[in-house]
Short mmCIF file of C-alpha atoms and ligand atoms in Angstrom, two decimals:
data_model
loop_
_atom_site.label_atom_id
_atom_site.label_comp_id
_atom_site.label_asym_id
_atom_site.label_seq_id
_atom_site.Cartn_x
_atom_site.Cartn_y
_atom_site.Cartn_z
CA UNK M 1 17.39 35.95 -17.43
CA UNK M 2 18.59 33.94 -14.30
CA UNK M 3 15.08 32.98 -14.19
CA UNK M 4 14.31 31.92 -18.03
CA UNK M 5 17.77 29.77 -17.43
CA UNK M 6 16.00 27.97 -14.29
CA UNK M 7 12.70 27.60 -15.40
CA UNK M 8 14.69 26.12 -18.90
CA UNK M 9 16.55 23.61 -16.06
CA UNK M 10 13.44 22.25 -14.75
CA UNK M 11 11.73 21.38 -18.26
CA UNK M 12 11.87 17.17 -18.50
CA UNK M 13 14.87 15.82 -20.58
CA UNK M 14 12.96 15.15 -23.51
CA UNK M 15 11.43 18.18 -24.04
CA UNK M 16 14.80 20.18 -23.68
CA UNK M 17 16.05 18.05 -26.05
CA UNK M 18 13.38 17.86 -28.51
CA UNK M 19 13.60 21.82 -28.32
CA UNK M 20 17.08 22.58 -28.72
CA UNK M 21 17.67 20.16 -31.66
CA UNK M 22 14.57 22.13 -33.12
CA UNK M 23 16.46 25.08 -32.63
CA UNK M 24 19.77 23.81 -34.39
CA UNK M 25 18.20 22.78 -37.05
CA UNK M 26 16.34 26.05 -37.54
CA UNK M 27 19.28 27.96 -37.28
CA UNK M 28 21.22 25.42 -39.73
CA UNK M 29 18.21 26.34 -42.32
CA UNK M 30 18.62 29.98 -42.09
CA UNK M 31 21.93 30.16 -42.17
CA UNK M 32 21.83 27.97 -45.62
CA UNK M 33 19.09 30.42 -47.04
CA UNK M 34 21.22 33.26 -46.40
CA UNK M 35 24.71 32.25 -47.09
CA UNK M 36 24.35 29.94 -50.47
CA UNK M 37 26.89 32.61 -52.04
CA UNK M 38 29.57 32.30 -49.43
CA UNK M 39 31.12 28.73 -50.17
CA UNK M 40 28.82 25.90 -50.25
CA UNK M 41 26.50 24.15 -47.73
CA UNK M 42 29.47 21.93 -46.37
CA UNK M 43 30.84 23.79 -43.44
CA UNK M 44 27.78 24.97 -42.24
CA UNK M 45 26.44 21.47 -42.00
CA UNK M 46 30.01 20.17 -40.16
CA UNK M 47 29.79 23.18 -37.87
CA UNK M 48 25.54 22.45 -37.42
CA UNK M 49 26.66 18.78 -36.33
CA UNK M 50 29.21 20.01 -33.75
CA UNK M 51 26.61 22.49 -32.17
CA UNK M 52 24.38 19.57 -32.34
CA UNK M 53 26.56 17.16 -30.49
CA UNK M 54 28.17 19.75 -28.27
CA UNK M 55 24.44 20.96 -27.32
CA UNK M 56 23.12 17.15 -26.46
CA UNK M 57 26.12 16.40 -24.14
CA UNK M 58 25.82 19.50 -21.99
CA UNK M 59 22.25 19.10 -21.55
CA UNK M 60 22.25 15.18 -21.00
CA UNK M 61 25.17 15.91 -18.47
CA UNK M 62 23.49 18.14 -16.87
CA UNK M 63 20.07 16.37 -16.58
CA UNK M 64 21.82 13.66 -15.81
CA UNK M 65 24.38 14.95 -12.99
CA UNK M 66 21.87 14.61 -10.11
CA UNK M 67 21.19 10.81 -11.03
CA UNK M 68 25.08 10.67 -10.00
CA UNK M 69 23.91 12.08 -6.53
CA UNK M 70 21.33 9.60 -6.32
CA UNK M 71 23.39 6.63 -7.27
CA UNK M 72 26.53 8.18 -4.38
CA UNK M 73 23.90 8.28 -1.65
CA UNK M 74 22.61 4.46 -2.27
CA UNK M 75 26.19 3.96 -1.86
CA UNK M 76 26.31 5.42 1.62
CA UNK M 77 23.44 3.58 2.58
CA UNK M 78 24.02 0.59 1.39
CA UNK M 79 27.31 1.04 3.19
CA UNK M 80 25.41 1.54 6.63
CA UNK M 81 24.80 5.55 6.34
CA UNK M 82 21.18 5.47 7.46
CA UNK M 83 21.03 9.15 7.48
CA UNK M 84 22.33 9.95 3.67
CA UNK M 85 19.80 12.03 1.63
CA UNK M 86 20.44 12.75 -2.30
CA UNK M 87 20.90 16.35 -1.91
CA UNK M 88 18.22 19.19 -3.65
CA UNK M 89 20.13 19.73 -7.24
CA UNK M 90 19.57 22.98 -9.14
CA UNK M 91 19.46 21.65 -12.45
CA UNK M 92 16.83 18.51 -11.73
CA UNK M 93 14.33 18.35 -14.10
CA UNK M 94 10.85 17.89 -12.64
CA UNK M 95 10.79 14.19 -13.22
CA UNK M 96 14.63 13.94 -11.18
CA UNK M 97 13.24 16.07 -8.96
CA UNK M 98 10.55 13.95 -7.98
CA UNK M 99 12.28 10.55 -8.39
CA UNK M 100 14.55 12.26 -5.85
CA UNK M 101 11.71 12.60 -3.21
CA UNK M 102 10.37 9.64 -3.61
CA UNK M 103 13.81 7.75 -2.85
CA UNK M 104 14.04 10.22 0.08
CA UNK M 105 11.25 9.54 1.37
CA UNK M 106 11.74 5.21 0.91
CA UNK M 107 15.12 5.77 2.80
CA UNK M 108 12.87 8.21 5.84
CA UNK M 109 10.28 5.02 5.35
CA UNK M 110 13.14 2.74 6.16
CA UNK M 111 14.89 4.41 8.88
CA UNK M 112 11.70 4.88 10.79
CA UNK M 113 11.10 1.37 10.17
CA UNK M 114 14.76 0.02 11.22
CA UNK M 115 14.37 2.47 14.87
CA UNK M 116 10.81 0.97 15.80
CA UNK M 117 11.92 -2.43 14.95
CA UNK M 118 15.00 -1.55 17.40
CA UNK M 119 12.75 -0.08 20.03
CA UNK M 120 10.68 -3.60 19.96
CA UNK M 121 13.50 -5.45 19.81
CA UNK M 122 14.78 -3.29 23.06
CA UNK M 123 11.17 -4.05 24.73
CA UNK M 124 10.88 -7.73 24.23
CA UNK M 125 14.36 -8.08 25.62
CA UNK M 126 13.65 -5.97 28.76
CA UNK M 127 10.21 -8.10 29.20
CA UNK M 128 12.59 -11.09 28.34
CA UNK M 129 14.82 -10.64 31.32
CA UNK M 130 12.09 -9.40 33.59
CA UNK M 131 10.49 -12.51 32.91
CA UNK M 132 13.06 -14.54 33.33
CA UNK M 133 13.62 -12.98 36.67
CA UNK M 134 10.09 -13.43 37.60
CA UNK M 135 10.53 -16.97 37.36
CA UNK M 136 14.03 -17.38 39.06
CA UNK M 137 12.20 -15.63 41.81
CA UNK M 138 9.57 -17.79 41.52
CA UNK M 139 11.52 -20.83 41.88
CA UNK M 140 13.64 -19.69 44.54
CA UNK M 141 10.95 -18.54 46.69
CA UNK M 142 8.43 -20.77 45.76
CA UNK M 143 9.13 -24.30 45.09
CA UNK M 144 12.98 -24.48 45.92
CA UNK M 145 11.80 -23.54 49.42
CA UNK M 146 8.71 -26.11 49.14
CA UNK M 147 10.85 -28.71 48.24
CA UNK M 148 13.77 -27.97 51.03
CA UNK M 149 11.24 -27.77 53.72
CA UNK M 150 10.35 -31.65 52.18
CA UNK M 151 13.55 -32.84 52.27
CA UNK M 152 13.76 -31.69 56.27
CA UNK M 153 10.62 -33.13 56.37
CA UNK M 154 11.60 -36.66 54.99
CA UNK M 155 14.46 -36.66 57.35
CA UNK M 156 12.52 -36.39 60.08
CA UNK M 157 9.96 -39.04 59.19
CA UNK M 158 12.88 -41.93 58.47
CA UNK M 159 14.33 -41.00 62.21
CA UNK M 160 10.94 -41.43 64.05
CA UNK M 161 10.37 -45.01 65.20
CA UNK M 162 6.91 -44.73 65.65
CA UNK M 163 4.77 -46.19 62.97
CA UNK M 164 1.95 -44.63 62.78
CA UNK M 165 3.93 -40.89 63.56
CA UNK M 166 6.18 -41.79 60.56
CA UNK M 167 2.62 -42.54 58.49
CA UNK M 168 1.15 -39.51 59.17
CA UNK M 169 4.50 -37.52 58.63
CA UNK M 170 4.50 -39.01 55.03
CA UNK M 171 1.20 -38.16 54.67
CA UNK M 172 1.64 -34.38 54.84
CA UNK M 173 5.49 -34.37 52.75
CA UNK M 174 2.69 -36.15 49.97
CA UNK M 175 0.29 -33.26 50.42
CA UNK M 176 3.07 -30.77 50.02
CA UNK M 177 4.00 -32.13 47.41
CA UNK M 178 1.24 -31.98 45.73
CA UNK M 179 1.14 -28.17 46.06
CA UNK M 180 5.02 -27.83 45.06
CA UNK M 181 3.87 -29.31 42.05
CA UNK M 182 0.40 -27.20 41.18
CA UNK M 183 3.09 -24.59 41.76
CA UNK M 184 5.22 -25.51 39.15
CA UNK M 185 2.26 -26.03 36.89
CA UNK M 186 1.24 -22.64 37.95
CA UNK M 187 4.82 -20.67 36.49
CA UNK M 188 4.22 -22.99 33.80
CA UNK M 189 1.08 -21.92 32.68
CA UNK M 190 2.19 -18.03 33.39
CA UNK M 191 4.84 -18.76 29.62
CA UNK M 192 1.94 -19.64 27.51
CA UNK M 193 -1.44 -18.41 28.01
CA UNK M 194 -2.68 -21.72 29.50
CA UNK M 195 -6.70 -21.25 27.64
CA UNK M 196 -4.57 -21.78 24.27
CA UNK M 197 -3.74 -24.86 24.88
CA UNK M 198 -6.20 -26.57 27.12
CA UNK M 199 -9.20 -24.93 25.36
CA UNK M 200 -8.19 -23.99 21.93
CA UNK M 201 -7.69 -20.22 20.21
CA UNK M 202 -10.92 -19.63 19.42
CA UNK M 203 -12.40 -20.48 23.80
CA UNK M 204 -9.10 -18.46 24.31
CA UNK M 205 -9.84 -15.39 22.24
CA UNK M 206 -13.48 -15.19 23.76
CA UNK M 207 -12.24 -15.81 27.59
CA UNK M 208 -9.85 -13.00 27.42
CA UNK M 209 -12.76 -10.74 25.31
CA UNK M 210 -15.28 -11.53 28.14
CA UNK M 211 -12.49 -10.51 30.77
CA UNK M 212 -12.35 -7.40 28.28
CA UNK M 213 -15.86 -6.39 28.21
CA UNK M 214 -16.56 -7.57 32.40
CA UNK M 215 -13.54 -4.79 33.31
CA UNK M 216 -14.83 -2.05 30.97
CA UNK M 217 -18.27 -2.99 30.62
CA UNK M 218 -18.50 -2.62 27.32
CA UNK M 219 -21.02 -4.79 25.14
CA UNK M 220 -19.41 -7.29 22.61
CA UNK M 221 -20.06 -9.13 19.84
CA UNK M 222 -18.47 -12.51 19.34
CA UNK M 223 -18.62 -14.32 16.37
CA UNK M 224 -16.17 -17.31 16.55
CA UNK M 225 -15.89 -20.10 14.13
CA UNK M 226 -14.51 -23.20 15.40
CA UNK M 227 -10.56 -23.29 13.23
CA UNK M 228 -9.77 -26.41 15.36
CA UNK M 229 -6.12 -27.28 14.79
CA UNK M 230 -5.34 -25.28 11.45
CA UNK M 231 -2.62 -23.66 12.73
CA UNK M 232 0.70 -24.36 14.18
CA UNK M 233 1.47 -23.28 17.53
CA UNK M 234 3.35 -20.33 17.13
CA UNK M 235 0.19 -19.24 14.56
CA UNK M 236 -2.07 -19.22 17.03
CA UNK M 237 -0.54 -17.17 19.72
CA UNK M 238 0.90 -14.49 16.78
CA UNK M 239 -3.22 -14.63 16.34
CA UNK M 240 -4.00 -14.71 20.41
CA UNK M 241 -1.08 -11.63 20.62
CA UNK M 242 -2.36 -9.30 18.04
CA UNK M 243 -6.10 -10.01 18.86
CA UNK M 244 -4.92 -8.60 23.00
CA UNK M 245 -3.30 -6.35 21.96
CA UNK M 246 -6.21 -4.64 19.62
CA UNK M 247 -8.35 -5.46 22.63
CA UNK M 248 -6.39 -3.82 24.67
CA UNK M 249 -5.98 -0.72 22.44
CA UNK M 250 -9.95 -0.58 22.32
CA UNK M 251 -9.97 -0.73 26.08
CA UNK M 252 -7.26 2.00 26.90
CA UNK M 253 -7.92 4.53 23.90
CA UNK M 254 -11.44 4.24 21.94
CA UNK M 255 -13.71 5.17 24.15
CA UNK M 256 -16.23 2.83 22.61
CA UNK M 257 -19.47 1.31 24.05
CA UNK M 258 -19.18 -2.15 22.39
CA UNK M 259 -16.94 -4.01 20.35
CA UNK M 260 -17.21 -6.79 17.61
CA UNK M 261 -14.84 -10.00 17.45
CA UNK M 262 -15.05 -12.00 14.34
CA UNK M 263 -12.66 -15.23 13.73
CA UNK M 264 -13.22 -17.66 11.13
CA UNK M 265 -11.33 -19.43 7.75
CA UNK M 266 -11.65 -18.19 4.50
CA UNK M 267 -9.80 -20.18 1.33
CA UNK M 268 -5.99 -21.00 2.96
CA UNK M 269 -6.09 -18.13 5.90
CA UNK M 270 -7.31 -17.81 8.99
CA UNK M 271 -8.82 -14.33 9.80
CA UNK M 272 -9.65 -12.00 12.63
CA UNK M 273 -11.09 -9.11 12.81
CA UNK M 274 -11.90 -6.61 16.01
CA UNK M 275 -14.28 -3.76 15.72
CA UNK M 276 -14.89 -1.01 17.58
CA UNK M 277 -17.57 1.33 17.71
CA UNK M 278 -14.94 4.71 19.28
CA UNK M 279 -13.27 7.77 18.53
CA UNK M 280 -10.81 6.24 15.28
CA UNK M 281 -7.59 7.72 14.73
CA UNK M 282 -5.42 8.81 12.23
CA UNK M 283 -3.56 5.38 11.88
CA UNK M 284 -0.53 7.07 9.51
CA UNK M 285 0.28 9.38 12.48
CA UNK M 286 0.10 7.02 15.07
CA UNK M 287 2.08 4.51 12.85
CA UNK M 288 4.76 7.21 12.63
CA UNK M 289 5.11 8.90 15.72
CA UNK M 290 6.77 7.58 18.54
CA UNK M 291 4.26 6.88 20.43
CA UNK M 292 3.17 3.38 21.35
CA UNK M 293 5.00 0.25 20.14
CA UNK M 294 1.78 -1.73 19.92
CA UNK M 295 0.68 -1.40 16.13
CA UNK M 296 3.72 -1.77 15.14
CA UNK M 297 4.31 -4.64 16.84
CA UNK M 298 0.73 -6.27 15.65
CA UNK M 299 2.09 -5.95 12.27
CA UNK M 300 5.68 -7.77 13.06
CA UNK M 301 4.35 -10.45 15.40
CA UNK M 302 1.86 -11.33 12.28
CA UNK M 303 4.56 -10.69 9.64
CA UNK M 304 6.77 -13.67 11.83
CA UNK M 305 4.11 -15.87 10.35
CA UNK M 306 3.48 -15.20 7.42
CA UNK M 307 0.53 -12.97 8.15
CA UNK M 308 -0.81 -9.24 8.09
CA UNK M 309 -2.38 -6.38 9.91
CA UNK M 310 -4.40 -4.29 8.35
CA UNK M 311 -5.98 -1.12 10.11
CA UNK M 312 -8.69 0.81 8.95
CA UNK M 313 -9.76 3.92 11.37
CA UNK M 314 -10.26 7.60 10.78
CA UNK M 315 -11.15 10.41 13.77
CA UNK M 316 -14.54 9.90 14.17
CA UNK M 317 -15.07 6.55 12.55
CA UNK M 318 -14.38 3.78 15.20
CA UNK M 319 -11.51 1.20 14.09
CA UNK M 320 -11.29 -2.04 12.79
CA UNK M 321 -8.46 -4.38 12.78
CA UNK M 322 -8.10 -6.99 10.56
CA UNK M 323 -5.64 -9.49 10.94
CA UNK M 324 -5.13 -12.56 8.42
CA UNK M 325 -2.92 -15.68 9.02
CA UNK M 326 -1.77 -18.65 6.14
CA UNK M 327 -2.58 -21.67 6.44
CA UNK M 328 0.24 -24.07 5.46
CA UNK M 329 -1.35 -27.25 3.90
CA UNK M 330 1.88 -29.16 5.80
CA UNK M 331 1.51 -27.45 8.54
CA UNK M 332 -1.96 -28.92 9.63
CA UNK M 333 -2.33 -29.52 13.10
CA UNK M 334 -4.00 -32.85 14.33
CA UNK M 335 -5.83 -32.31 17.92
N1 ATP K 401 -8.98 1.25 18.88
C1 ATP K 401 -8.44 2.46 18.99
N2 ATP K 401 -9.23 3.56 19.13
C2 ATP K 401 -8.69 4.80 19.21
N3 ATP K 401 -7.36 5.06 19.17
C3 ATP K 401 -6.52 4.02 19.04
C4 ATP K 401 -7.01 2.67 18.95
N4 ATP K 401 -5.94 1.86 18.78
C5 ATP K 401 -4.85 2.65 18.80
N5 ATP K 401 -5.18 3.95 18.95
C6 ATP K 401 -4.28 5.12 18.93
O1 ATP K 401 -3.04 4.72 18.35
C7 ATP K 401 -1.98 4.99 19.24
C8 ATP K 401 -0.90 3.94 19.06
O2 ATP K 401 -1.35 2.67 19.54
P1 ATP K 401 -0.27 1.63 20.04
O3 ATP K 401 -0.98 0.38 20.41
O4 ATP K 401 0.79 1.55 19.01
O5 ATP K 401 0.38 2.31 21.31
P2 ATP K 401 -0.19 2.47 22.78
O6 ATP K 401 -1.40 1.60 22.97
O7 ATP K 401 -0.34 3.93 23.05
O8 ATP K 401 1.02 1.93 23.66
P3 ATP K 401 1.52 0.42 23.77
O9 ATP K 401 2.92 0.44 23.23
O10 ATP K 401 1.45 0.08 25.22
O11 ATP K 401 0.62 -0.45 22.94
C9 ATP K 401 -2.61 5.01 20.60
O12 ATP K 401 -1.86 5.80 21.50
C10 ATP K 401 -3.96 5.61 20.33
O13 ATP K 401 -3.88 7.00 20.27
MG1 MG K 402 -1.37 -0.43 22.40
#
């Protein structure tokens, strides 16, 4: 019995309705045939109405109840409770029931979404300071020290009397400084991979591939439009990033023999794509484990402008990562 009542819970709304109306007004019908003698249709109509009405609210409140559940736990969210669930009800039809993991599983979506985006956020900061006290180091060691030794240097050459002593002392301070500044142009070009701007993304992209393929010896296959200027600055190294960083991944995890590097403009985007021919991987695990940060952060470093990351691979199948950037008719870039 406990299991007719269940399996009667799970049936959808409508049907449960549909049936138990059907059922009233059977009963209603039989109950006319049989009691025409015993005072009239009337009450047996009033009292079929009731049951009627008192039947439809107990099943729409009770098909209805978990939606209440659903409705309390986007309230905890919503409120900041990243860890609220709606709760398994007993008397979910199948259609609640599965609206009720499918909202589950958007908040589990969301939550592993909000953690990585913490964990890169975490990352970048770290590199962020280590960077910055790269460059403090840099400056103190390098070129603060450079230019001290100059100033000594200077004072010495305005105290000697000797004319052609004092010409030769200038002579080297102009030399050093010379190298003070190739220094400074050296931490300089260490913020911005210096190929991007001196040589464009496109002699970038294939420098840092040939590097690529020299250190693993792996074969490659570049096909590289020219794009000129087409997109802004901050385009083009989102582009430069991703495209290392699927290098990279090739490099350290596919096992491949040779790799393809396409980069070219179709319609209003710029797009990339990098090939290779190794072992694939199942990219929905490796998206949601908590492993590397480097998909992941392919995707948000594209999604910053406007772009996406798509990832095809499968065990077995090699990868291929295809990346595509807007092109913002304002945002044109002269050379
Ligand atoms: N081209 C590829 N071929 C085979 N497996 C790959 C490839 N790219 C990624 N993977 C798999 O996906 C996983 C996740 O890659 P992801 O770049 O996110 O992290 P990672 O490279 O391990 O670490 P990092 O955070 O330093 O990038 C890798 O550990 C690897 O197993
Ligand atoms: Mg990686």
């Amino acid at each position: 019995m406990a299991r007719l009542w269940t399996a009667f819970l799970r049936v959808p709304l409508f049907w449960k309705i549909l049936l138990a109306n059907a059922v009233i007004v059977a009963v209603v019908v039989l109950v006319c045939h049989y009691s025409s003698g015993m005072g009239g249709l009337v009450p047996v109509l009033v009292a079929g109405v009731l049951l009627s009405a008192l039947v439809n609210a107990v099943l729409l409140r009770l098909a209805l109840g978990p939606l209440h559940a659903l409705e309390a736990t986007a309230e905890r969210v919503s409120e900041g409770d990243g860890s609220a669930r709606v709760p398994a009800s007993p008397v979910a039809d199948r259609d609640l029931e599965r609206l009720r993991q499918t909202f589950n599983s958007m908040l589990e979506t969301g939550t592993v979404y909000r953690q990585r985006l913490r964990e890169i956020t975490a990352r970048a900061l770290a590199a962020t300071e280590e960077e910055r006290k790269r460059i403090a180091r840099e400056l103190h060691d390098g070129i603060a020290q450079s230019l001290a030794a100059l100033r000594i240097r200077l004072r010495v050459a305005r105290a000697v009397q000797d004319e052609r002593e004092r010409a030769k002392l200038l002579e080297q301070v102009s030399s050093e400084m010379g190298e003070a500044m190739e220094e400074l142009r050296r931490i300089a070009r260490g913020l911005r991979p210096p190929a991007l701007d001196m040589l464009g993304l496109g002699p970038a992209i294939e420098s840092h591939a040939r590097n690529i393929a020299d250190a693993t010896g792996m074969a490659m296959d570049l096909r590289l439009e020219d794009i000129g200027h087409r997109l802004p600055p901050d385009a083009e190294l989102a582009l430069y990033r991703v495209i290392q960083e699927a290098l990279s991944n090739i490099a350290r995890h596919s096992g491949a023999d040779t790799f393809r590097l396409q980069l070219g403009v179709a319609g209003n985007h710029v797009h990339a794509d990098v090939e290779d021919n190794g072992r694939g991987f199942d990219v929905a695990a490796a998206m949601s484990s908590n492993g590397g940060l480097g998909l992941f952060g392919m995707q948000e470093r594209a999604g910053y402008v406007g772009g996406t990351v798509a990832i095809d691979s499968e065990p077995g199948t090699g990868t291929r990562v295809h990346v595509l950037v807007p092109i913002y008719e304002s945002a044109r870039y002269a050379s």
